[in-house]
XYZ file of C-alpha atoms in Angstrom:
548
model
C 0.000 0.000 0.000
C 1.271 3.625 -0.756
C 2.583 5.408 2.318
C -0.482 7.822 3.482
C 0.540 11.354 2.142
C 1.268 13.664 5.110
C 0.115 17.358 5.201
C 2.897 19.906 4.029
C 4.553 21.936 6.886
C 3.277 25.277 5.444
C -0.544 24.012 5.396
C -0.290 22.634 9.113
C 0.961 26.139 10.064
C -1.330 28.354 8.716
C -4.083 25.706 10.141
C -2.705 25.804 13.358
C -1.725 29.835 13.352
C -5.020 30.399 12.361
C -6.796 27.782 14.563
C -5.042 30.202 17.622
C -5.756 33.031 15.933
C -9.617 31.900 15.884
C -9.790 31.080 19.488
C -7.758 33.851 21.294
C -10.051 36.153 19.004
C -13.363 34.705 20.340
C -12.261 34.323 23.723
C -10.939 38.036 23.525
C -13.672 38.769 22.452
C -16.286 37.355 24.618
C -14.380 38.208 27.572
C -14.616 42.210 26.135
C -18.074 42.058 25.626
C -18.651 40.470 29.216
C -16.574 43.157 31.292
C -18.550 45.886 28.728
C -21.591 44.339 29.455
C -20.956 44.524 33.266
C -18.967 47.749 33.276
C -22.058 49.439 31.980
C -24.436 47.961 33.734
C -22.504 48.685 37.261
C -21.769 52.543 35.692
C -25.603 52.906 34.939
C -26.417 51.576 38.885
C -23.873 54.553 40.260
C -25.100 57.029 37.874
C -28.730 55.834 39.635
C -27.342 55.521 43.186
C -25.420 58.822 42.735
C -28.934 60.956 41.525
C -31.037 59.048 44.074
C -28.573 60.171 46.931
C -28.570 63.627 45.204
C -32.828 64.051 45.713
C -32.741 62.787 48.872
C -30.744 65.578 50.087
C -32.636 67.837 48.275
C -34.600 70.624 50.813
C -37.844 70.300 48.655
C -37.895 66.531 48.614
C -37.089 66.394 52.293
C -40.096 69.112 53.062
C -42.340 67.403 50.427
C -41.661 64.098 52.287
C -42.581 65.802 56.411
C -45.574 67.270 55.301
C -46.828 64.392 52.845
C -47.447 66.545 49.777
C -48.079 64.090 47.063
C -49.281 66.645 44.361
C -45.514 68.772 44.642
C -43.670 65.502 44.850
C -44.997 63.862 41.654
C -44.496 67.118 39.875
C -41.019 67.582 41.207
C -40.260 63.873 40.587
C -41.135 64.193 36.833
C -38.837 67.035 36.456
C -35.815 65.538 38.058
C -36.509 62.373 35.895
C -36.463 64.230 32.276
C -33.473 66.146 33.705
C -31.654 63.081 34.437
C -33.094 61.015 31.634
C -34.254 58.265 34.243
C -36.933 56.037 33.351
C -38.726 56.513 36.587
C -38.132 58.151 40.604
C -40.291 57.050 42.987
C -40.529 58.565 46.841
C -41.419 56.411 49.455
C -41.895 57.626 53.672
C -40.145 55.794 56.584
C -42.691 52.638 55.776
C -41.614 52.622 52.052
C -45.255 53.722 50.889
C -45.485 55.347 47.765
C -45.683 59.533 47.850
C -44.540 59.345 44.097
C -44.847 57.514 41.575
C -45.355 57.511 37.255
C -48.362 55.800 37.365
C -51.025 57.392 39.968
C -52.290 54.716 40.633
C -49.933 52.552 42.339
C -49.474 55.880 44.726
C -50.121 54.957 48.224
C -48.794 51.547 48.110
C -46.132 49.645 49.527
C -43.015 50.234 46.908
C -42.653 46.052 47.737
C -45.827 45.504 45.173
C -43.271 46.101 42.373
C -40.365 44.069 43.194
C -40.880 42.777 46.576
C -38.094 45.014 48.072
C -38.972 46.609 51.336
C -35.849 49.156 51.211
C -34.216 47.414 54.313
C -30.907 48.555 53.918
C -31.842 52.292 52.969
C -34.954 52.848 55.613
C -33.729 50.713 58.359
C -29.862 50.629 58.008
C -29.425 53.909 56.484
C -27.625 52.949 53.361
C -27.567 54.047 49.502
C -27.736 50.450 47.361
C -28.094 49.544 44.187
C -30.269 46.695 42.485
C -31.793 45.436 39.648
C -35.065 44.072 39.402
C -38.373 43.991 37.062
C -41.255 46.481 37.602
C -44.425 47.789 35.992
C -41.926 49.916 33.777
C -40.044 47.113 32.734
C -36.556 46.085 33.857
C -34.170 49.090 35.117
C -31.403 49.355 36.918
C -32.161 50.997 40.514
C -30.287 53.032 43.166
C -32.459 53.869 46.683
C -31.062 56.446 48.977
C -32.707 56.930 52.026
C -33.908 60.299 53.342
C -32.829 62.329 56.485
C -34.877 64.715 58.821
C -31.580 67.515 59.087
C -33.099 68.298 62.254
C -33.065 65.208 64.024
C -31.255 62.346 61.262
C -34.407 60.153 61.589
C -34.689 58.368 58.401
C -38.256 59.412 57.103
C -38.228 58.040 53.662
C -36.615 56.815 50.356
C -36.030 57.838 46.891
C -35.501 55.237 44.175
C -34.018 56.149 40.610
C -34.315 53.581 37.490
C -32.413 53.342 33.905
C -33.852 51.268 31.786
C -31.754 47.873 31.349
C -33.327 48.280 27.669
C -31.209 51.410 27.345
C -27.589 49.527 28.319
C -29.031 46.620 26.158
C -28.573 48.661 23.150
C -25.553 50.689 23.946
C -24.074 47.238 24.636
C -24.974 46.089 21.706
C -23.509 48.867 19.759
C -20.591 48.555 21.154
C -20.522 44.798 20.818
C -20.819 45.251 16.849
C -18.418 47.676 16.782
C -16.283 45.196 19.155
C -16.825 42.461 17.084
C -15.911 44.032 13.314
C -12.889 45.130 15.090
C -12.158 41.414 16.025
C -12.986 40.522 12.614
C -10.730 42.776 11.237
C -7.711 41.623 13.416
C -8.679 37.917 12.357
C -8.014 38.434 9.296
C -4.972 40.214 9.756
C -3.649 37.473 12.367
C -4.657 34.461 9.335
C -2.944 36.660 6.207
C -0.255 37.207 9.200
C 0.151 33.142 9.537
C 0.367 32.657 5.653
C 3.078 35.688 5.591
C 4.516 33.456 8.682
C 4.352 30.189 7.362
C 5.727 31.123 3.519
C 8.484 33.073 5.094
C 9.646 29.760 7.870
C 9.158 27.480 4.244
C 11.558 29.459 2.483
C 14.119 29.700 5.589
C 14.003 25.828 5.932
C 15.272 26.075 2.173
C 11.440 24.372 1.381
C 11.908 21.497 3.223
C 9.336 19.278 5.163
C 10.002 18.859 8.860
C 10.412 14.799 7.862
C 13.054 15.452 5.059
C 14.848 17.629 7.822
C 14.415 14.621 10.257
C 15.919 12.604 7.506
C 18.783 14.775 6.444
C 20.011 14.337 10.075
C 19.769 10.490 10.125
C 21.872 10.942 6.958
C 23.900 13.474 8.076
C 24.858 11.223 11.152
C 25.125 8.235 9.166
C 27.796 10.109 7.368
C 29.674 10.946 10.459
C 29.835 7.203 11.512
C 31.245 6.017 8.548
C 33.753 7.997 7.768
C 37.069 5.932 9.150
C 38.493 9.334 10.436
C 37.783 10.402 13.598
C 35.838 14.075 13.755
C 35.418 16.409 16.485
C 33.810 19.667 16.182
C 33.228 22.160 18.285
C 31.279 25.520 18.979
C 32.303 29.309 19.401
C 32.750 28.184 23.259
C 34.969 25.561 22.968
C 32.487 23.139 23.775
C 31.873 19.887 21.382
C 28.778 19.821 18.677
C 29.926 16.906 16.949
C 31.768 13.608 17.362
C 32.133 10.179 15.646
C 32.977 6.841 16.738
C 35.785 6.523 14.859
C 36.879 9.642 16.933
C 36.166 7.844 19.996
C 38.538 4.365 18.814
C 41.303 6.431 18.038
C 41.452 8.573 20.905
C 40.782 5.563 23.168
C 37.725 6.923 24.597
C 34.834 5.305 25.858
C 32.422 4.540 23.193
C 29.764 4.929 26.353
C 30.939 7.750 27.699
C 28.939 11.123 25.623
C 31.554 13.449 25.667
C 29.110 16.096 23.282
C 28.346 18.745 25.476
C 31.229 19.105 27.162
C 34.589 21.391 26.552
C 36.886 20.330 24.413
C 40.097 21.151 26.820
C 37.930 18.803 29.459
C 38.232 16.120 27.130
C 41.639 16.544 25.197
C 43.752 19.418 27.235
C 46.481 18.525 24.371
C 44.253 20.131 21.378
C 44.874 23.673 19.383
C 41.368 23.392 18.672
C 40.622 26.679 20.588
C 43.685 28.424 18.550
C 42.034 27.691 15.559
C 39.277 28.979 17.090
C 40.378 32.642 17.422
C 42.833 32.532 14.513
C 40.435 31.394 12.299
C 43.545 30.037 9.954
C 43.065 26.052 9.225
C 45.534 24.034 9.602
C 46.577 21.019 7.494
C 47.869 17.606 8.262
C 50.180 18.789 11.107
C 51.583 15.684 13.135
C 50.618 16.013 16.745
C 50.601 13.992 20.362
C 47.081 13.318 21.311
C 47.156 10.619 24.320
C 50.012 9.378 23.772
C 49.295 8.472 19.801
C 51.094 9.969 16.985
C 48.578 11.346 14.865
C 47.947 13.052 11.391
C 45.087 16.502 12.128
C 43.381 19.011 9.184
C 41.768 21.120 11.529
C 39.339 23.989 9.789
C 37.254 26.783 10.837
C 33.656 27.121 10.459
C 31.963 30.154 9.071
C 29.076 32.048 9.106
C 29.567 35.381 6.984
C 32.342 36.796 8.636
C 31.986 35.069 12.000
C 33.737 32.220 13.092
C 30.897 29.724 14.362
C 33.220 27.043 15.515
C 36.099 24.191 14.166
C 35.942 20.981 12.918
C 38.622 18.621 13.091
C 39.805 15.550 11.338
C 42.215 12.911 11.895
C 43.748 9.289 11.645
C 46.782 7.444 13.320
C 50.418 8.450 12.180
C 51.037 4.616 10.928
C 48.396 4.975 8.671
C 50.361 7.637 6.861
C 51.173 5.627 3.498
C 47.549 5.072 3.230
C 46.449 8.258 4.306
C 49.285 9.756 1.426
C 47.327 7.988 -1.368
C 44.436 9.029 -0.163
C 45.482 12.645 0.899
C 43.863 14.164 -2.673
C 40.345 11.884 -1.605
C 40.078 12.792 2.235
C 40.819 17.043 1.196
C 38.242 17.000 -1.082
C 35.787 15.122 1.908
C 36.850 17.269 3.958
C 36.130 20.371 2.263
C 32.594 18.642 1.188
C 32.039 17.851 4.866
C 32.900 21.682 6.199
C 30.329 22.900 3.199
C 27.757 20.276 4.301
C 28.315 21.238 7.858
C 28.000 24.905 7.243
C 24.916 24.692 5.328
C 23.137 22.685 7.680
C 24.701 24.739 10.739
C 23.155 27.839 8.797
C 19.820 25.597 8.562
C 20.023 24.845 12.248
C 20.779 28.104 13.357
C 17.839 29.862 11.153
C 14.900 27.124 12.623
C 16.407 27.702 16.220
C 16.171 31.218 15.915
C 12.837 31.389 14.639
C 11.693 28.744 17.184
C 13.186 30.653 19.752
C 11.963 33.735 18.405
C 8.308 32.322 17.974
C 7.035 35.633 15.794
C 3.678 34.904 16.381
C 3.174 33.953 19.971
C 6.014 36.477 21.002
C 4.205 39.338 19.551
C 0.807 38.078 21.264
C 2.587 38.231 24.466
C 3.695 42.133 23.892
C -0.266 42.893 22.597
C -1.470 42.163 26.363
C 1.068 43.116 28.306
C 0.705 46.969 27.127
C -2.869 45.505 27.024
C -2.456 44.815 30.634
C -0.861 48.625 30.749
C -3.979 49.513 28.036
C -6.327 47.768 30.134
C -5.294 49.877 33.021
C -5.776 52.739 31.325
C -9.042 51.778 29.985
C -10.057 51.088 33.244
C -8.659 54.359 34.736
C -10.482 55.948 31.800
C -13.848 54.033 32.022
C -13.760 55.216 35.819
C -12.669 58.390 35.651
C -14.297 59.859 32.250
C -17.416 57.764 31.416
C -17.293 60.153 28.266
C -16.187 57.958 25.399
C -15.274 60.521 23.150
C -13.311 62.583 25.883
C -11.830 58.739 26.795
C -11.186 58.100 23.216
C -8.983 61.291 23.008
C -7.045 60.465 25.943
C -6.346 57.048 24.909
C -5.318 58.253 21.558
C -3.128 60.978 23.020
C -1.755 58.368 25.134
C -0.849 56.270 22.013
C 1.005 59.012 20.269
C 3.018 59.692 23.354
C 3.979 55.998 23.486
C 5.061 56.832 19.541
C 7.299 59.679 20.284
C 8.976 57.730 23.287
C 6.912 59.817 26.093
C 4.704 59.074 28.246
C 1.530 60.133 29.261
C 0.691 60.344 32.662
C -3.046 60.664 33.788
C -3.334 61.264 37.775
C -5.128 58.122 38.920
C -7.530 60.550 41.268
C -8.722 62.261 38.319
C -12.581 62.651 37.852
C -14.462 63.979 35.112
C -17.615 62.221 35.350
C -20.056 65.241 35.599
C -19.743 66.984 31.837
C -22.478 69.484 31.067
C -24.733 68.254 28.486
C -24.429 71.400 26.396
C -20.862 70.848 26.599
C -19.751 70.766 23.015
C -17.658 67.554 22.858
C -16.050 68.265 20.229
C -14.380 71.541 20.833
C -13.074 70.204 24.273
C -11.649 67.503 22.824
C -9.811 69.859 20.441
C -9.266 72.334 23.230
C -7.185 69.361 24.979
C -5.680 68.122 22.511
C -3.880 71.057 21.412
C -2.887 71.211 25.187
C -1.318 67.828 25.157
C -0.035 67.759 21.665
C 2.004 71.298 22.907
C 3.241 69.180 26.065
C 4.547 66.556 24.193
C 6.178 68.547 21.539
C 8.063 70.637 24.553
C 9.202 67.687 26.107
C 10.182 66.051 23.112
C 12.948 69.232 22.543
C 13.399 69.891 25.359
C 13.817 66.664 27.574
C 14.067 63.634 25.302
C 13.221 59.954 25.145
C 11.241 58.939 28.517
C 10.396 62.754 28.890
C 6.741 62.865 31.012
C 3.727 64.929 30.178
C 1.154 65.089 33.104
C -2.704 65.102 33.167
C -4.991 65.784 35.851
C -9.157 66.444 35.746
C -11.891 66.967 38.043
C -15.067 67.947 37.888
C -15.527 68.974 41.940
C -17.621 72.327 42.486
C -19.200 74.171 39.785
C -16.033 74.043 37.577
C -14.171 71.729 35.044
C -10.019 71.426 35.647
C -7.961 70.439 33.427
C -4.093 70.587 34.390
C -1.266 69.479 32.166
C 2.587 69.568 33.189
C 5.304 69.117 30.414
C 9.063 69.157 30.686
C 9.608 71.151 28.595
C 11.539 74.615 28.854
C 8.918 76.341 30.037
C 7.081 79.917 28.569
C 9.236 83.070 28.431
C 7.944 85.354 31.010
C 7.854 88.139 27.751
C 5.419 85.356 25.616
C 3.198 84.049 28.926
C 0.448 87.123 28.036
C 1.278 86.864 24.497
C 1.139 83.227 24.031
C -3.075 82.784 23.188
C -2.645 85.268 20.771
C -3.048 84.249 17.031
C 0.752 83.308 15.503
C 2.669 83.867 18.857
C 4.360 80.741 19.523
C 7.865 79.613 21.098
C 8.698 76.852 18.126
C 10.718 77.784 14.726
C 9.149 78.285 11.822
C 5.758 80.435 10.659
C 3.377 77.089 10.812
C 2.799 77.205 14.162
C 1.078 79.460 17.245
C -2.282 78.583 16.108
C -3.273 76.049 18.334
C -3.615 77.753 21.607
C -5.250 80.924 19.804
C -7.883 78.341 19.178
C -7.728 77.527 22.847
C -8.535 80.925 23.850
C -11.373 81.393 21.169
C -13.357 78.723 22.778
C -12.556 80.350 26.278
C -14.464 83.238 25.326
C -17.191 81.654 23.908
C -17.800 79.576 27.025
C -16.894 81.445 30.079
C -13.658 79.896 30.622
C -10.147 80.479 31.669
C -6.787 79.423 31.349
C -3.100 80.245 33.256
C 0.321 79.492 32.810
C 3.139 79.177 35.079
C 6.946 77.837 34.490
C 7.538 74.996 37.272
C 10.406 75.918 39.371
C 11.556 72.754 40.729
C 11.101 70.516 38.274
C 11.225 72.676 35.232
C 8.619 72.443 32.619
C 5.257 74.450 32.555
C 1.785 73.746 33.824
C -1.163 75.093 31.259
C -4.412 75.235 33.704
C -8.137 75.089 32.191
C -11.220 76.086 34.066
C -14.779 75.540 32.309
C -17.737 76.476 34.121
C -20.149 73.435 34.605
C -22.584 76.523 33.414
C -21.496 78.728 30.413
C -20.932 82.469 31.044
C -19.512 83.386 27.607
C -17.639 86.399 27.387
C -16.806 88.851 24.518
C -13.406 87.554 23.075
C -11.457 90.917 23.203
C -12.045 90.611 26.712
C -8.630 90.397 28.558
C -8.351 87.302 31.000
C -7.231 89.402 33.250
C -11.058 91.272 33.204
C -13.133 88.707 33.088
C-alpha cells in the first residue's frame, strides 16, 4: 500500500496559526463584551445611586416628604426624571409607601408591590444600594437612597431612581458590533499574518518538510559514523557539537561515555582546537601527540559570513600515513565537502532555532497584552474616571502618540471627570485638549528627550471643570506668557505654528472659561491650567483674562 501522504509543513501552520488566531479572538472577544456588558451595567447603577442620593438631600424633597405633599412631589419627581433622563423616581416615607410615583395609581402603596423590596438597607440601616429588578416599567437598573430629617437624622423616607436595562441593552450592543468588526478585522490580519509566517519559515528551511529535515540528520549522522576518520567539532565556546565513533577508537575513549556537550580542553587538554578557534587560519595535516598516539590533524574553521561559528577537526593514526598519502587528494576534497555540508546545515540549524526561539507569532501576542495589561489599566482608569467615550477616546489616543514619540503620558489616577455638562460641546473640548497635550509633548520632546513625562490631571468637583497638564519642557518666556493665546505667537521655529492655543482661547471666550500658565520651578517644565464652568458664562473675546 502507498505510504499515506502527510500534510505539508506550510498548510499545518497556517491551520494551526489560524486555529489560535480563531480562538484567542473569540475568547478576547467574549471576555470584552462580558466586562462591557458589566462595566455598563454597574456605571448605569452609580449614575442611579449617585442621583437618588442627590434628591434625597434635596430641601424640597425632604419638606415634600414631612408634610406628605403628594401633588408637589410627583411634579417635582417628573422634572428631576427628564433632567436626568431616568426612566422613573419614585418617593417612598419611613414605611416605604409610595408619595410618588409615574403611574397614579400605584401611589399609596407599599413600593414592595413592584419588586418585593422593602428598602431594608436604605430605611432601616441607612444605606444608599443599588439593584436590579423587574417592575411595571419594565426592567431598570435601581439606586435607593434613604432620606434624612436635618433636624433630628431620623430616616423618614426613600427615593428610588431607574435606567432602563433596555437602554444599556442597546448601547451594549452597539458597542458589541463595533467590538466584534474590530475582532474581525484583526482575524483576518492574524490568518494573512500566519500565511506571511508560514511562507516566510518554508523558504528559511530552504522548502523542506520537517520529515526530510528529520531525515537529512539520520543521513547526516550516518555520514559521520562512517567515515574511518575520527571528527570532532566544536562551537564558538569551545564546547563539542559533533563527534564520531571513529573519533572515539582512536582517541581511546569510551564509546559509552557522551563526551558532546562538554569542553573540548575537558576532554583533550592537548588540542589547538581553541587556537584555531580565534585565529580562524586552518591548519593542514600537522603531526601532533594526542594521548600518547602519533597522529595526522586538518583542523578547519567554520563560518558564518564573517563570524567564526566554531572548528571541525579531522584525523587518523600516524602509521596509517602511506595510506592516508594515497588518499590525501580523496580525504581534502571530503573534507572540504564535509565543512560545506556542515556549514549549510549549521546555517539551517541556526535559522529554525532562531525562529523557534523567536516564535514571531506567539512572542508578539505576548507584547499585545502586556501593554494591554498597561492599556487595560488605562481603559479602566479611563472608564472610571471619564465615562465620556469621546473625551476617553482622546485620551487614549493621546496616550498612544506619546507611546510613539517615546513619552509618556501620565493621567493622575484621582482624576474625575464624570459630571460633563450636556451642552458641553464635545467636540471643541476635545480639540481644546488636545492642542494642550499635543504642545506638552512637543516641549518635552525638545526639550527633555526619550522617557520625557507629560502630566494630566481632571476633576469635575464644584461648579467648575479642571484640566491641568505639566510638560518638561523649557517652560514659557515670562515676555510670551500674556502673548502666548494670541493668534501666531508661539515659542517653536518656523511660521506654521502658534495657532493652536489661539484656538484655545477662542473657545474660552465663547464659554466662560479660563486658562493660566506658570513655568515649574523645581522641576522645570510648565503647567497650562483650564477652568470651564459646569454653566457657560460666555464672554466677549477681546475681553482680557485678566477682566473677566
Amino acid at each position: 500500500m502507498p505510504a499515506k501522504r502527510r500534510t505539508k509543513l506550510k498548510t499545518r501552520m497556517i491551520l494551526t496559526l489560524g486555529l489560535v488566531s480563531v480562538l484567542q479572538t473569540l475568547l478576547i472577544g467574549l471576555f470584552a463584551g462580558y466586562y462591557l456588558s458589566e462595566s455598563l451595567y454597574n456605571e448605569i447603577g452609580q449614575r442611579a445611586l449617585m442621583v437618588a442620593k442627590t434628591i434625597a438631600a434635596s430641601p424640597a424633597i425632604i419638606n415634600g416628604i414631612q408634610q406628605r405633599n403628594v401633588e408637589d412631589l410627583n411634579t417635582l419627581t417628573h422634572t428631576l426624571a427628564t433632567t436626568n433622563e431616568a426612566l422613573f423616581i419614585v418617593i417612598g416615607d419611613h414605611e416605604a409607601i409610595r408619595l410618588a410615583h409615574p403611574s397614579p395609581a400605584r401611589i399609596g402603596h407599599s413600593m414592595a408591590d413592584d419588586d418585593g423590596d422593602y428598602g431594608h438597607q436604605a430605611l432601616v440601616e441607612g444605606e444608599g444600594y443599588i439593584a436590579r429588578a423587574m417592575g411595571n416599567l419594565g426592567e431598570s437598573m435601581r439606586g435607593k437612597a434613604p432620606v434624612f430629617d436635618p433636624t433630628n437624622g431620623a430616616i423618614i423616607g426613600i427615593v428610588s431612581v431607574g435606567y432602563s436595562v433596555a437602554q444599556v441593552e442597546a448601547t451594549v450592543q452597539h458597542y458589541n458590533f463595533i467590538l466584534y468588526g474590530v475582532l474581525g478585522v484583526v482575524l483576518l490580519v492574524s490568518i494573512l499574518a500566519a500565511v506571511v509566517i508560514a511562507s516566510r519559515f518554508k523558504r528559511a528551511i530552504f522548502g523542506l518538510e520537517p520529515e526530510e529535515i528529520a531525515g537529512l540528520f539520520k543521513e547526516r549522522d550516518a555520514t559521520l559514523q562512517s567515515v574511518r576518520e575520527g571528527i570532532i567539532a566544536i562551537n564558538r565556546d569551545g564546547i563539542i557539537t559533533t563527534v564520531n565513533l571513529a573519533a572515539l577508537t582512536t582517541l581511546g575513549l569510551d564509546e559509552d561515555t557522551p563526551i558532546a556537550g562538554r569542553a573540548i580542553l575537558d576532554v583533550l587538554p592537548e588540542s589547538d582546537l581553541m587556537s584555531v578557534l580565534s585565529s580562524g587560519i586552518p591548519d593542514f595535516d600537522r603531526e601532533v601527540w594526542l594521548r600518547n598516539k602519533q597522529m595526522v590533524v586538518n583542523r578547519l574553521p567554520m563560518r558564518q559570513g564573517d563570524d567564526i561559528i566554531g572548528v571541525v577537526a579531522s584525523f587518523r593514526l600516524r602509521n596509517e600515513l602511506d595510506h592516508v598519502s594515497q588518499q590525501l587528494t580523496h580525504i581534502q576534497q571530503y573534507a572540504d565537502t564535509l565543512r560545506s555540508q556542515t556549514h549549510e546545515y549549521s546555517n539551517k540549524l541556526h535559522t529554525i532555532a532562531g525562529l523557534i526561539q523567536l516564535g514571531a507569532y506567539n512572542d508578539a501576542l505576548g507584547l499585545i497584552g502586556s501593554e494591554v495589561s498597561s492599556h487595560q489599566a488605562l481603559i479602566h482608569l479611563l472608564l472610571e474616571a471619564v465615562p465620556d467615550p469621546i473625551i476617553a477616546g482622546c485620551l487614549l489616543g493621546k496616550h498612544n502618540r506619546a507611546r510613539e514619540m517615546g513619552l509618556h503620558l501620565d493621567i493622575d489616577p484621582d482624576s474625575q471627570m464624570t459630571d460633563l455638562p450636556d451642552n458641553l460641546p464635545r467636540d471643541q473640548l476635545v480639540s481644546v485638549l488636545g492642542n494642550l497635550i499635543d504642545n506638552a509633548l512637543e516641549a518635552t520632546r525638545r526639550h527633555t528627550g526619550p522617557n520625557g513625562r507629560v502630566q494630566l490631571s481632571m476633576t469635575d468637583l464644584g461648579q467648575e471643570l479642571i484640566f491641568e497638564v505639566e510638560d518638561q519642557g523649557p517652560g514659557v518666556a515670562p515676555e510670551l506668557q500674556n502673548q502666548i493665546f494670541e493668534k501666531g505667537v508661539t515659542s517653536k521655529a518656523g511660521h506654521e505654528h502658534g495657532f493652536g492655543l489661539h484656538l484655545v482661547r477662542k473657545f474660552l471666550d465663547s464659554w466662560g472659561g479660563s486658562i493660566t500658565v506658570e513655568n515649574l520651578s523645581v522641576a522645570g517644565g510648565s503647567r497650562f491650567t483650564l477652568y470651564l464652568p459646569k454653566k457657560p458664562t460666555g464672554r466677549s473675546p477681546s475681553c482680557p483674562p485678566s477682566d473677566c
